[in-house]
CSV table of C-alpha atoms and ligand atoms in Angstrom, one decimal:
chain,number,residue,atom,x,y,z
A,1,UNK,CA,90.8,89.4,108.1
A,2,UNK,CA,93.7,91.7,108.4
A,3,UNK,CA,97.4,91.8,108.8
A,4,UNK,CA,98.5,89.8,111.8
A,5,UNK,CA,102.2,90.5,111.6
A,6,UNK,CA,104.8,92.2,109.5
A,7,UNK,CA,108.5,92.0,109.2
A,8,UNK,CA,110.3,94.9,107.6
A,9,UNK,CA,113.8,95.2,106.3
A,10,UNK,CA,115.4,98.4,104.9
A,11,UNK,CA,112.2,100.2,104.1
A,12,UNK,CA,112.9,104.0,104.1
A,13,UNK,CA,114.4,104.8,107.5
A,14,UNK,CA,113.2,101.5,109.0
A,15,UNK,CA,116.3,99.2,109.3
A,16,UNK,CA,114.3,96.3,110.6
A,17,UNK,CA,111.1,95.6,112.5
A,18,UNK,CA,109.1,92.6,113.5
A,19,UNK,CA,105.6,93.6,114.6
A,20,UNK,CA,102.4,91.9,115.7
A,21,UNK,CA,99.2,93.8,115.1
A,22,UNK,CA,95.8,94.1,116.6
A,23,UNK,CA,92.8,93.0,114.5
A,24,UNK,CA,91.2,96.3,115.7
A,25,UNK,CA,93.0,99.6,116.1
A,26,UNK,CA,96.7,100.0,115.7
A,27,UNK,CA,97.9,103.5,116.8
A,28,UNK,CA,101.3,104.6,115.5
A,29,UNK,CA,102.8,107.5,117.3
A,30,UNK,CA,106.1,109.4,117.1
A,31,UNK,CA,107.6,112.8,116.3
A,32,UNK,CA,108.0,114.3,112.8
A,33,UNK,CA,110.2,112.2,110.5
A,34,UNK,CA,110.2,109.3,113.0
A,35,UNK,CA,108.9,106.8,110.3
A,36,UNK,CA,105.2,106.7,111.0
A,37,UNK,CA,104.2,107.2,107.4
A,38,UNK,CA,106.9,104.8,106.3
A,39,UNK,CA,105.3,102.1,108.4
A,40,UNK,CA,101.9,102.7,106.8
A,41,UNK,CA,103.5,102.8,103.4
A,42,UNK,CA,105.1,99.4,104.0
A,43,UNK,CA,101.7,98.0,104.9
A,44,UNK,CA,100.1,99.5,101.8
A,45,UNK,CA,103.0,98.1,99.7
A,46,UNK,CA,102.2,94.6,100.9
A,47,UNK,CA,98.5,95.0,99.8
A,48,UNK,CA,99.0,96.8,96.5
A,49,UNK,CA,102.6,96.1,95.6
A,50,UNK,CA,103.2,99.8,95.2
A,51,UNK,CA,103.7,102.8,97.3
A,52,UNK,CA,101.2,105.6,97.9
A,53,UNK,CA,104.0,108.1,98.2
A,54,UNK,CA,105.9,107.6,95.0
A,55,UNK,CA,105.6,106.1,91.6
A,56,UNK,CA,109.3,105.2,91.7
A,57,UNK,CA,109.2,101.6,92.9
A,58,UNK,CA,112.7,101.5,94.3
A,59,UNK,CA,112.5,104.8,96.2
A,60,UNK,CA,111.5,103.3,99.5
A,61,UNK,CA,114.6,101.1,99.6
A,62,UNK,CA,116.6,102.4,102.5
A,63,UNK,CA,119.5,104.7,101.3
A,64,UNK,CA,122.6,102.7,100.6
A,65,UNK,CA,120.8,99.3,100.6
A,66,UNK,CA,120.1,97.0,97.6
A,67,UNK,CA,116.6,96.0,98.4
A,68,UNK,CA,113.7,96.2,100.9
A,69,UNK,CA,111.9,93.1,102.2
A,70,UNK,CA,108.4,92.8,103.6
A,71,UNK,CA,106.8,89.6,105.0
A,72,UNK,CA,103.3,89.9,106.2
A,73,UNK,CA,100.9,87.3,107.5
A,74,UNK,CA,97.3,87.9,106.6
A,75,UNK,CA,94.3,86.0,107.8
A,76,UNK,CA,92.3,84.3,105.0
A,77,UNK,CA,88.5,84.0,104.8
A,78,UNK,CA,88.8,80.6,106.4
A,79,UNK,CA,90.9,81.9,109.2
A,80,UNK,CA,94.2,80.5,107.9
A,81,UNK,CA,97.4,82.6,108.2
A,82,UNK,CA,98.9,83.2,104.8
A,83,UNK,CA,102.3,84.7,104.3
A,84,UNK,CA,102.9,87.4,101.7
A,85,UNK,CA,106.5,88.2,100.9
A,86,UNK,CA,107.7,91.1,98.8
A,87,UNK,CA,111.3,91.9,97.9
A,88,UNK,CA,112.0,95.0,95.9
A,89,UNK,CA,115.4,95.4,94.4
A,90,UNK,CA,116.5,98.4,92.4
A,91,UNK,CA,115.7,96.5,89.3
A,92,UNK,CA,113.1,93.8,89.9
A,93,UNK,CA,110.5,92.6,92.3
A,94,UNK,CA,109.8,89.2,93.8
A,95,UNK,CA,106.4,88.4,95.3
A,96,UNK,CA,105.4,85.3,97.1
A,97,UNK,CA,101.9,84.5,98.1
A,98,UNK,CA,101.4,81.5,100.4
A,99,UNK,CA,105.0,80.5,99.7
A,100,UNK,CA,104.4,80.4,95.9
A,101,UNK,CA,106.1,82.9,93.6
A,102,UNK,CA,103.6,85.2,92.0
A,103,UNK,CA,104.1,86.0,88.3
A,104,UNK,CA,101.2,88.2,87.6
A,105,UNK,CA,100.3,90.8,90.1
A,106,UNK,CA,96.7,90.4,89.3
A,107,UNK,CA,96.9,87.0,91.0
A,108,UNK,CA,97.5,88.8,94.3
A,109,UNK,CA,94.6,91.2,93.9
A,110,UNK,CA,92.1,91.1,96.7
A,111,UNK,CA,94.2,89.0,99.1
A,112,UNK,CA,95.0,92.0,101.3
A,113,UNK,CA,93.1,95.0,100.2
A,114,UNK,CA,94.1,98.3,101.8
A,115,UNK,CA,92.7,101.8,101.7
A,116,UNK,CA,94.9,104.8,102.7
A,117,UNK,CA,94.3,108.4,103.5
A,118,UNK,CA,97.5,110.4,103.8
A,119,UNK,CA,98.6,113.9,103.2
A,120,UNK,CA,101.0,112.4,100.7
A,121,UNK,CA,98.3,110.9,98.5
A,122,UNK,CA,96.0,112.6,96.1
A,123,UNK,CA,92.3,112.3,97.1
A,124,UNK,CA,89.1,112.2,95.3
A,125,UNK,CA,88.9,115.9,95.8
A,126,UNK,CA,92.3,117.1,94.7
A,127,UNK,CA,93.4,114.2,92.5
A,128,UNK,CA,92.5,114.3,88.8
A,129,UNK,CA,89.7,112.4,87.0
A,130,UNK,CA,92.1,109.5,86.5
A,131,UNK,CA,92.5,109.2,90.2
A,132,UNK,CA,88.7,109.3,90.8
A,133,UNK,CA,88.2,106.6,88.1
A,134,UNK,CA,90.8,104.5,89.7
A,135,UNK,CA,89.1,104.7,93.1
A,136,UNK,CA,85.9,103.3,91.6
A,137,UNK,CA,87.7,100.7,89.5
A,138,UNK,CA,89.8,99.5,92.4
A,139,UNK,CA,86.7,98.9,94.5
A,140,UNK,CA,84.9,97.2,91.6
A,141,UNK,CA,87.9,94.9,91.0
A,142,UNK,CA,87.3,93.6,94.5
A,143,UNK,CA,83.6,93.6,94.5
A,144,UNK,CA,82.7,92.3,91.0
A,145,UNK,CA,84.6,89.3,89.6
A,146,UNK,CA,83.4,90.0,86.1
A,147,UNK,CA,84.5,93.6,86.2
A,148,UNK,CA,88.2,92.9,85.8
A,149,UNK,CA,87.6,90.8,82.7
A,150,UNK,CA,85.4,93.4,80.9
A,151,UNK,CA,87.7,96.2,82.0
A,152,UNK,CA,90.7,94.4,80.4
A,153,UNK,CA,88.6,93.8,77.3
A,154,UNK,CA,87.7,97.5,77.0
A,155,UNK,CA,91.3,98.6,77.6
A,156,UNK,CA,92.5,96.3,74.9
A,157,UNK,CA,89.9,97.5,72.3
A,158,UNK,CA,90.6,101.1,73.2
A,159,UNK,CA,94.3,100.7,72.8
A,160,UNK,CA,93.8,99.2,69.4
A,161,UNK,CA,91.4,101.8,68.3
A,162,UNK,CA,93.7,104.6,69.5
A,163,UNK,CA,96.6,103.0,67.7
A,164,UNK,CA,94.6,103.0,64.5
A,165,UNK,CA,93.7,106.6,65.0
A,166,UNK,CA,97.3,107.6,65.7
A,167,UNK,CA,98.5,105.8,62.6
A,168,UNK,CA,95.9,107.7,60.5
A,169,UNK,CA,94.5,104.4,59.4
A,170,UNK,CA,91.4,104.3,57.1
A,171,UNK,CA,88.0,104.8,58.9
A,172,UNK,CA,87.2,101.1,58.2
A,173,UNK,CA,90.1,100.0,60.4
A,174,UNK,CA,89.3,102.4,63.2
A,175,UNK,CA,85.7,101.4,63.5
A,176,UNK,CA,86.4,97.6,63.4
A,177,UNK,CA,87.1,98.0,67.1
A,178,UNK,CA,83.8,99.8,67.9
A,179,UNK,CA,81.6,96.8,68.4
A,180,UNK,CA,84.0,95.3,71.0
A,181,UNK,CA,84.6,98.7,72.5
A,182,UNK,CA,80.9,99.4,72.9
A,183,UNK,CA,80.0,96.1,74.3
A,184,UNK,CA,82.6,96.3,77.0
A,185,UNK,CA,81.9,100.0,77.6
A,186,UNK,CA,78.3,99.5,78.3
A,187,UNK,CA,79.1,96.8,80.8
A,188,UNK,CA,81.7,98.9,82.5
A,189,UNK,CA,79.2,101.8,82.7
A,190,UNK,CA,76.5,99.6,84.1
A,191,UNK,CA,78.8,98.2,86.8
A,192,UNK,CA,80.1,101.7,87.7
A,193,UNK,CA,76.7,103.3,87.8
A,194,UNK,CA,75.2,100.6,90.0
A,195,UNK,CA,78.2,100.8,92.3
A,196,UNK,CA,78.1,104.6,92.5
A,197,UNK,CA,74.4,104.6,93.4
A,198,UNK,CA,75.0,102.3,96.3
A,199,UNK,CA,78.1,104.2,97.3
A,200,UNK,CA,76.2,107.5,97.3
A,201,UNK,CA,73.8,106.1,99.9
A,202,UNK,CA,76.6,105.1,102.2
A,203,UNK,CA,78.4,108.5,101.7
A,204,UNK,CA,75.1,110.3,102.7
A,205,UNK,CA,74.9,108.2,105.9
A,206,UNK,CA,78.6,108.8,106.8
A,207,UNK,CA,78.2,112.5,106.2
A,208,UNK,CA,75.2,112.6,108.6
A,209,UNK,CA,77.6,111.3,111.3
A,210,UNK,CA,80.7,113.2,110.5
A,211,UNK,CA,79.5,116.5,109.1
A,212,UNK,CA,75.8,116.7,110.0
A,213,UNK,CA,75.5,120.3,108.9
A,214,UNK,CA,76.4,119.5,105.3
A,215,UNK,CA,74.3,118.1,102.6
A,216,UNK,CA,76.4,116.2,100.1
A,217,UNK,CA,75.4,115.5,96.5
A,218,UNK,CA,77.3,113.1,94.2
A,219,UNK,CA,77.2,113.0,90.4
A,220,UNK,CA,78.7,110.4,88.1
A,221,UNK,CA,79.6,111.3,84.6
A,222,UNK,CA,80.0,108.3,82.3
A,223,UNK,CA,82.6,109.8,79.9
A,224,UNK,CA,80.3,110.9,77.1
A,225,UNK,CA,77.6,113.6,76.8
A,226,UNK,CA,74.4,113.0,78.8
A,227,UNK,CA,71.4,111.8,76.9
A,228,UNK,CA,73.4,110.5,74.0
A,229,UNK,CA,74.2,106.8,73.4
A,230,UNK,CA,77.9,106.1,73.4
A,231,UNK,CA,77.5,104.6,69.9
A,232,UNK,CA,76.2,107.9,68.6
A,233,UNK,CA,78.8,109.9,70.6
A,234,UNK,CA,81.5,107.7,69.0
A,235,UNK,CA,80.3,108.2,65.4
A,236,UNK,CA,79.7,111.9,65.9
A,237,UNK,CA,83.2,112.4,67.2
A,238,UNK,CA,85.0,110.2,64.6
A,239,UNK,CA,86.4,113.1,62.6
A,240,UNK,CA,87.7,114.8,65.8
A,241,UNK,CA,89.1,111.5,67.0
A,242,UNK,CA,91.0,111.1,63.8
A,243,UNK,CA,92.2,114.6,63.9
A,244,UNK,CA,93.4,114.3,67.5
A,245,UNK,CA,94.6,110.7,67.3
A,246,UNK,CA,92.6,109.3,70.2
A,247,UNK,CA,89.1,108.3,71.3
A,248,UNK,CA,87.4,111.2,73.0
A,249,UNK,CA,84.4,109.4,74.5
A,250,UNK,CA,84.0,106.4,76.6
A,251,UNK,CA,84.4,105.0,80.2
A,252,UNK,CA,88.1,106.0,80.1
A,253,UNK,CA,86.9,109.6,80.4
A,254,UNK,CA,84.4,109.0,83.2
A,255,UNK,CA,84.5,111.2,86.3
A,256,UNK,CA,82.4,112.0,89.3
A,257,UNK,CA,82.0,115.1,91.5
A,258,UNK,CA,80.9,115.9,95.0
A,259,UNK,CA,79.2,119.0,96.2
A,260,UNK,CA,78.3,120.0,99.7
A,261,UNK,CA,75.4,122.4,100.3
A,262,UNK,CA,75.4,122.9,96.5
A,263,UNK,CA,79.0,124.1,96.3
A,264,UNK,CA,82.4,122.7,95.3
A,265,UNK,CA,84.1,121.0,98.3
A,266,UNK,CA,87.6,122.3,97.5
A,267,UNK,CA,86.5,125.9,97.0
A,268,UNK,CA,84.1,126.1,99.9
A,269,UNK,CA,85.2,123.8,102.7
A,270,UNK,CA,88.1,124.1,105.2
A,271,UNK,CA,90.9,121.6,105.0
A,272,UNK,CA,89.5,119.8,108.0
A,273,UNK,CA,86.1,119.6,106.4
A,274,UNK,CA,87.7,118.3,103.1
A,275,UNK,CA,89.5,115.7,105.0
A,276,UNK,CA,86.3,114.6,106.7
A,277,UNK,CA,84.5,114.5,103.4
A,278,UNK,CA,87.2,112.2,102.0
A,279,UNK,CA,87.0,110.0,105.0
A,280,UNK,CA,83.3,109.7,104.5
A,281,UNK,CA,83.8,108.6,100.9
A,282,UNK,CA,86.4,106.0,101.9
A,283,UNK,CA,84.4,104.7,104.8
A,284,UNK,CA,81.5,104.3,102.4
A,285,UNK,CA,83.7,102.3,100.0
A,286,UNK,CA,84.8,100.0,102.8
A,287,UNK,CA,81.2,99.5,104.0
A,288,UNK,CA,80.1,98.6,100.5
A,289,UNK,CA,82.9,96.1,100.3
A,290,UNK,CA,81.8,94.6,103.6
A,291,UNK,CA,78.2,94.4,102.4
A,292,UNK,CA,79.4,92.3,99.5
A,293,UNK,CA,81.3,90.2,102.0
A,294,UNK,CA,84.6,90.7,100.2
A,295,UNK,CA,87.5,90.8,102.7
A,296,UNK,CA,88.6,94.1,103.9
A,297,UNK,CA,92.2,94.2,104.7
A,298,UNK,CA,93.1,97.3,106.5
A,299,UNK,CA,92.2,101.0,106.6
A,300,UNK,CA,95.2,103.3,106.9
A,301,UNK,CA,94.8,106.8,108.2
A,302,UNK,CA,97.9,108.9,108.3
A,303,UNK,CA,98.2,111.9,110.6
A,304,UNK,CA,94.7,111.7,112.2
A,305,UNK,CA,95.3,114.7,114.3
A,306,UNK,CA,96.4,117.1,111.6
A,307,UNK,CA,93.7,119.3,110.2
A,308,UNK,CA,90.9,117.6,112.2
A,309,UNK,CA,89.8,119.1,115.5
A,310,UNK,CA,89.3,116.8,118.4
A,311,UNK,CA,85.5,116.3,118.0
A,312,UNK,CA,86.0,115.4,114.4
A,313,UNK,CA,88.9,113.1,115.2
A,314,UNK,CA,86.6,111.3,117.6
A,315,UNK,CA,83.8,111.0,115.1
A,316,UNK,CA,86.2,109.6,112.5
A,317,UNK,CA,87.5,107.1,115.0
A,318,UNK,CA,84.1,105.9,116.0
A,319,UNK,CA,83.1,105.6,112.4
A,320,UNK,CA,86.3,103.5,111.8
A,321,UNK,CA,85.4,101.4,114.9
A,322,UNK,CA,81.9,100.7,113.5
A,323,UNK,CA,83.5,99.4,110.3
A,324,UNK,CA,84.7,96.3,112.1
A,325,UNK,CA,87.9,96.4,110.0
A,326,UNK,CA,91.6,96.5,110.9
A,327,UNK,CA,92.7,100.1,111.3
A,328,UNK,CA,96.1,101.8,111.4
A,329,UNK,CA,96.1,105.4,112.6
A,330,UNK,CA,99.2,107.5,112.9
A,331,UNK,CA,99.5,110.6,115.0
A,332,UNK,CA,102.2,112.9,116.4
A,333,UNK,CA,100.2,113.6,119.5
A,334,UNK,CA,98.4,110.5,120.7
A,335,UNK,CA,97.1,112.1,123.9
A,336,UNK,CA,94.0,113.4,122.3
A,337,UNK,CA,93.2,110.2,120.5
A,338,UNK,CA,90.4,108.5,122.4
A,339,UNK,CA,90.8,104.7,122.2
A,340,UNK,CA,88.9,103.6,125.4
A,341,UNK,CA,85.9,102.2,123.5
A,342,UNK,CA,87.9,100.0,121.1
A,343,UNK,CA,87.9,96.4,122.0
A,344,UNK,CA,91.4,95.6,120.8
A,345,UNK,CA,94.1,98.3,120.6
A,346,UNK,CA,97.8,98.2,120.2
A,347,UNK,CA,100.1,101.2,120.3
A,348,UNK,CA,103.4,101.6,118.6
A,349,UNK,CA,106.0,104.2,119.2
A,350,UNK,CA,108.3,105.1,116.3
A,351,UNK,CA,111.6,106.9,116.8
A,352,UNK,CA,114.4,107.2,114.1
A,353,UNK,CA,112.9,104.3,112.3
A,354,UNK,CA,112.7,102.0,115.3
A,355,UNK,CA,109.3,100.7,116.1
A,356,UNK,CA,108.4,99.5,119.6
A,357,UNK,CA,105.1,98.3,120.8
A,358,UNK,CA,104.0,100.3,123.8
A,359,UNK,CA,102.7,98.0,126.5
B,1,ADP,N1,114.8,105.7,101.1
B,1,ADP,C1,115.1,106.2,102.3
B,1,ADP,N2,116.1,105.7,103.0
B,1,ADP,C2,116.3,106.2,104.3
B,1,ADP,N3,115.6,107.2,104.9
B,1,ADP,C3,114.5,107.6,104.2
B,1,ADP,C4,114.2,107.2,102.8
B,1,ADP,N4,113.1,107.8,102.4
B,1,ADP,C5,112.7,108.7,103.4
B,1,ADP,N5,113.6,108.6,104.5
B,1,ADP,C6,113.5,109.3,105.8
B,1,ADP,O1,112.7,108.6,106.6
B,1,ADP,C7,112.3,109.5,107.7
B,1,ADP,C8,110.9,109.1,108.1
B,1,ADP,O2,109.9,109.7,107.3
B,1,ADP,P1,108.3,109.5,107.5
B,1,ADP,O3,108.0,108.1,107.6
B,1,ADP,O4,107.7,110.4,106.5
B,1,ADP,O5,108.2,110.1,109.0
B,1,ADP,P2,106.8,110.6,109.8
B,1,ADP,O6,105.6,110.1,109.0
B,1,ADP,O7,107.0,109.9,111.1
B,1,ADP,O8,106.9,112.1,109.9
B,1,ADP,C9,112.5,110.9,107.1
B,1,ADP,O9,113.5,111.5,107.9
B,1,ADP,C10,112.9,110.6,105.7
B,1,ADP,O10,113.9,111.6,105.3
B,2,MG,MG1,104.2,111.3,108.2
C-alpha cells in the first residue's frame, strides 16, 4: 500500500511535477521556501481532500492560476494500481477515484490514509480538545466500520437537541432526542475507550524506544463527569443546557491528556522532546491500524531535522522503518539523515518549486 506516483499541477509554488515514489522512505530535501512542505501538503490533500496548512481550500492554488490538479496512483489491498484525481478550483472540487467521479467525500475515506507531523499543524499537545478528539475519530473511522455510522447518528441527534435548546423549546421536545443520543453516545464511548486503551500500550512501547527516560501516562476523559452515567449527567444539566442553549455533556466534549514523569508535556518538556512525544503517539496510531490490517497509506514527517537532535532523528527514523509503511520525510539538511538501513529509499531535491529525483 502507498502512493506510487503523483502528478502535480499548480499547487503552491510547484508549477508541475511528475514523481515516482519509493514504497519505503522518500526523503525530500531543499532550502527554506523551496517547496518541501508543499509537496507533503499535496500528498496529504490526495488522502484527505484538504490541506494540513490551511482551512481555505483554494489557498494552495498557485498564485494567478484557476485550479490545482493532483493525480496519484495508490496501490490497493489486492495490489492493483488505483488512480485518485483531485481538481480544486476557486469554487468547487472534482474528485475521481478509480476513474469514477466521487460525490460524497466519505466514499473516498480509507483509500489512501495519511498521517502528518509538521510545524504547520496543531498536534495532540498544542491543539485543542477538538483536535485530540478528531485524532481518535479519524483513526476509528478507519479501524471500525461501525464507528462512522454511530458517530453520524450521534452528531445528528446532538444537532437536533441543540437546535431545540437554542430555540427555547419545551423540555419535552429537548429530551425526545435523549434516547437516540444516549444510545449512540454509549457506543462511541465504548469504541473510543477500547481504542484508547490499546493505543496507550503502543504509546508506552514507542516511548521506551524514543524517550527511554520518560514515563508517559495517558488519560481519556469521556466528556462527562467521572463515575456518573451520561443519562444522569444529561438530566442533571438540563437546566444549564437550556440556559446556555447547548448540550454540555457527551462524547462531543471528550478529551485526553498525556503526562510524562507525572507532569504536563508542554510545560515540562523541551520542544524536541515534545516533538518526540507526538511522534510516539502517531507511530502508535499507525501500528494499531496495521494490527487491524487496515491499509496504511503514508506517514508524512515534515522538517525531521528541526528541533530533534541527531540521535533522536535516528531513533525516529528507525521507528518509522519498523512500521513497514511508506514514509515521506523532509529536511533542509539531509547529510545527517541516516538512510543506509532502509531497504528502499528515494531522494528528491526541491528548488523553487521544481522537484527532481536525486539518482
Ligand atoms: N498559493 C501559492 N502560490 C504560489 N506560491 C506559494 C503559494 N503558497 C505558498 N507559496 C510559496 O511557496 C514557497 C514554498 O513554501 P514551502 O513549501 O513552505 O517551502 P519549504 O517547506 O521548502 O520551506 C514559499 O516561498 C511560499 O511563499
Ligand atoms: Mg517547510
